Amino acid sequence: MRKEKLKQLHNYINELKTVRRTLIEPEYINIDGKLQRKEGFINVEKYMVELANGMKIPREKILKGGKNKSAAVVMPVTKDNNVVLVIQSRSSTHESVCVEFPSGYIEEGEDPVYGGAREVTEETGYISEEMVLLDKFYQDQSCGVCAYNYNYLALGCQKKQDQHLDENEAIRYLECTIDEVFELLEKGYITDIQTKYTLNLAKKYIKR
């Protein structure tokens, strides 16, 4: 990989690393005279499920923002056949920073292809000419009942604007060649299955 790109990547990783993690005590609120634990973005619903054969089993479902939140994972490819990666704070991982493709949750009622293109623009400032659906899969079929991950290839991307991040997002982006992306994969910089899977799906569409 080009030395200047690798140096830029390391600078971003060092900038976004978690250096301290402090446990916040749960907050309780009064609802109809009863103290209840205030829920965060990720909540869990518990069910007792009865099957057609009469068997009854307990199950749990994860809700994100109170809903079944599907998401889009997008591989952006520029007109020059480069790829755009994002470097993002992921404090729950061992490294605390991940190198990945742009991704994010699809809003209620939003077309997944539009949600994927929106996430690319918000996280990188790039706008695509064409979105190609590669696949979709359940995020976790055991407890995320209705939530899909949609995999897209965004073609003809051009840098058109600045990043537009949410208040609590810490993201940098990096444009590099396709060969450099595979090199980062081989050297262990890319660790999440969504990015690995999307990259593998895109092989037949891209030129190396």
C-alpha positions as CSV (number, residue, x, y, z in Angstrom):
1,M,0.0,0.0,0.0
2,R,1.2,3.5,-0.7
3,K,3.1,4.9,2.3
4,E,1.1,8.1,2.4
5,K,-2.2,6.3,2.4
6,L,-1.1,3.9,5.2
7,K,0.2,6.8,7.2
8,Q,-3.1,8.6,6.8
9,L,-5.0,5.5,7.8
10,H,-2.8,5.0,11.0
11,N,-3.4,8.7,11.9
12,Y,-7.1,8.2,11.7
13,I,-7.0,5.0,13.7
14,N,-4.9,6.6,16.4
15,E,-7.2,9.6,16.5
16,L,-10.4,7.5,17.0
17,K,-9.1,5.0,19.5
18,T,-10.9,4.6,22.8
19,V,-8.6,5.7,25.6
20,R,-11.1,5.4,28.5
21,R,-14.5,3.8,29.1
22,T,-16.7,4.8,32.1
23,L,-19.7,2.9,33.1
24,I,-22.8,5.1,33.4
25,E,-25.3,4.1,36.1
26,P,-28.8,3.2,34.7
27,E,-31.3,6.0,34.9
28,Y,-34.8,5.5,36.2
29,I,-38.0,7.4,35.2
30,N,-41.5,7.6,36.7
31,I,-44.2,6.1,34.6
32,D,-47.7,6.0,36.0
33,G,-46.3,6.1,39.5
34,K,-43.8,3.3,39.0
35,L,-40.0,3.7,38.6
36,Q,-38.9,2.1,35.4
37,R,-35.4,1.8,33.9
38,K,-35.0,4.3,31.1
39,E,-34.3,2.4,27.8
40,G,-31.4,3.3,25.5
41,F,-31.1,2.9,21.7
42,I,-30.9,-0.9,21.9
43,N,-33.7,-2.5,23.9
44,V,-34.9,-6.1,24.3
45,E,-38.4,-7.5,24.1
46,K,-39.2,-10.9,25.7
47,Y,-41.8,-13.3,24.2
48,M,-43.2,-16.7,24.9
49,V,-43.6,-18.3,21.4
50,E,-46.0,-21.3,20.7
51,L,-45.1,-23.4,17.7
52,A,-47.5,-25.3,15.5
53,N,-46.6,-28.5,17.2
54,G,-47.6,-27.1,20.6
55,M,-44.1,-26.5,21.9
56,K,-43.7,-23.3,23.9
57,I,-40.3,-21.6,24.0
58,P,-39.1,-18.2,25.4
59,R,-37.5,-15.8,22.9
60,E,-36.0,-12.4,22.9
61,K,-36.0,-9.7,20.1
62,I,-33.6,-6.8,19.9
63,L,-35.1,-3.4,19.0
64,K,-33.0,-0.5,17.8
65,G,-34.5,2.9,18.5
66,G,-37.7,1.1,19.5
67,K,-38.0,-0.5,16.0
68,N,-36.8,-3.4,13.8
69,K,-34.0,-1.4,12.2
70,S,-32.7,-2.8,8.9
71,A,-29.4,-1.4,7.6
72,A,-27.4,-0.9,4.4
73,V,-23.7,-1.7,3.9
74,V,-22.3,0.0,0.8
75,M,-19.1,-0.3,-1.1
76,P,-18.5,3.1,-2.9
77,V,-16.5,3.0,-6.1
78,T,-15.4,6.3,-7.7
79,K,-15.3,7.2,-11.4
80,D,-11.5,6.5,-11.2
81,N,-12.2,3.0,-9.9
82,N,-11.1,3.8,-6.4
83,V,-12.8,2.6,-3.3
84,V,-13.9,4.8,-0.3
85,L,-13.5,3.3,3.2
86,V,-14.5,4.7,6.5
87,I,-12.5,4.6,9.7
88,Q,-15.0,4.6,12.6
89,S,-14.9,4.5,16.4
90,R,-16.2,1.1,17.5
91,S,-15.5,1.1,21.2
92,S,-17.1,-2.4,21.8
93,T,-14.4,-4.1,19.7
94,H,-10.9,-5.1,20.8
95,E,-9.3,-2.5,18.5
96,S,-11.9,0.2,19.4
97,V,-11.6,1.4,15.8
98,C,-12.8,-0.4,12.6
99,V,-11.9,0.1,8.9
100,E,-15.1,-0.7,7.0
101,F,-17.5,0.3,4.2
102,P,-20.1,3.1,4.9
103,S,-23.2,1.7,6.6
104,G,-26.1,2.7,8.7
105,Y,-29.7,2.1,9.6
106,I,-32.6,2.6,7.2
107,E,-35.2,5.0,8.5
108,E,-38.8,3.9,8.9
109,G,-40.5,4.0,5.5
110,E,-37.3,4.7,3.6
111,D,-36.4,2.7,0.5
112,P,-33.2,0.7,1.4
113,V,-31.4,1.8,-1.8
114,Y,-32.0,5.4,-0.9
115,G,-30.9,4.8,2.7
116,G,-27.7,3.2,1.5
117,A,-26.9,6.1,-0.8
118,R,-27.8,8.6,2.0
119,E,-25.4,6.9,4.4
120,V,-22.5,7.1,1.9
121,T,-23.1,10.8,1.4
122,E,-23.5,11.5,5.1
123,E,-20.4,9.6,6.1
124,T,-18.1,10.6,3.3
125,G,-19.6,13.4,1.2
126,Y,-19.5,11.2,-1.9
127,I,-22.6,10.9,-4.2
128,S,-23.1,7.9,-6.4
129,E,-24.6,7.6,-9.9
130,E,-25.8,4.1,-9.6
131,M,-26.6,1.7,-6.7
132,V,-26.4,-2.1,-7.4
133,L,-28.1,-4.4,-4.9
134,L,-25.7,-7.3,-4.2
135,D,-27.6,-9.2,-1.5
136,K,-29.5,-9.0,1.7
137,F,-29.3,-11.0,4.9
138,Y,-30.6,-11.0,8.4
139,Q,-28.5,-9.2,11.0
140,D,-29.2,-11.9,13.6
141,Q,-31.9,-14.3,12.8
142,S,-32.0,-15.5,16.4
143,C,-33.0,-12.2,18.0
144,G,-33.3,-9.5,15.4
145,V,-36.4,-10.8,13.8
146,C,-37.2,-8.5,10.9
147,A,-33.9,-6.6,10.5
148,Y,-32.1,-7.0,7.2
149,N,-28.7,-5.9,6.1
150,Y,-28.8,-4.8,2.5
151,N,-25.5,-5.0,0.6
152,Y,-24.9,-2.4,-2.2
153,L,-22.3,-1.4,-4.7
154,A,-22.3,2.4,-5.3
155,L,-20.9,3.2,-8.7
156,G,-19.6,6.4,-10.2
157,C,-19.1,8.1,-6.8
158,Q,-17.8,11.7,-6.7
159,K,-16.9,13.9,-3.8
160,K,-19.6,16.5,-3.8
161,Q,-19.9,17.8,-0.2
162,D,-18.6,17.6,3.3
163,Q,-19.5,14.9,5.8
164,H,-22.8,15.3,7.6
165,L,-22.4,13.2,10.8
166,D,-24.7,12.7,13.7
167,E,-23.7,14.3,17.0
168,N,-22.2,11.1,18.4
169,E,-20.5,9.7,15.3
170,A,-16.7,9.8,14.9
171,I,-15.8,8.9,11.4
172,R,-13.0,9.6,8.9
173,Y,-12.9,8.4,5.3
174,L,-10.1,7.2,3.0
175,E,-10.1,6.8,-0.8
176,C,-7.7,4.1,-2.0
177,T,-7.3,1.7,-4.9
178,I,-9.1,-1.6,-5.1
179,D,-5.8,-3.5,-4.7
180,E,-5.1,-1.5,-1.5
181,V,-8.5,-2.5,-0.1
182,F,-7.7,-6.2,-0.6
183,E,-4.2,-5.5,0.9
184,L,-5.9,-4.0,4.0
185,L,-8.2,-7.1,4.1
186,E,-5.2,-9.5,3.9
187,K,-3.2,-7.6,6.6
188,G,-6.1,-7.7,9.1
189,Y,-7.2,-4.0,9.0
190,I,-10.7,-5.0,7.8
191,T,-12.3,-7.2,10.4
192,D,-16.1,-6.9,10.2
193,I,-18.1,-9.6,8.3
194,Q,-20.4,-7.0,6.6
195,T,-17.5,-5.3,4.8
196,K,-15.8,-8.6,4.0
197,Y,-19.0,-10.1,2.6
198,T,-19.9,-7.0,0.6
199,L,-16.4,-6.9,-0.9
200,N,-16.6,-10.6,-1.8
201,L,-20.0,-10.0,-3.5
202,A,-18.6,-7.1,-5.5
203,K,-15.7,-9.0,-7.0
204,K,-17.6,-9.8,-10.3
205,Y,-18.4,-6.1,-10.8
206,I,-15.1,-4.5,-10.2
207,K,-11.8,-4.3,-12.1
208,R,-8.5,-4.9,-10.3
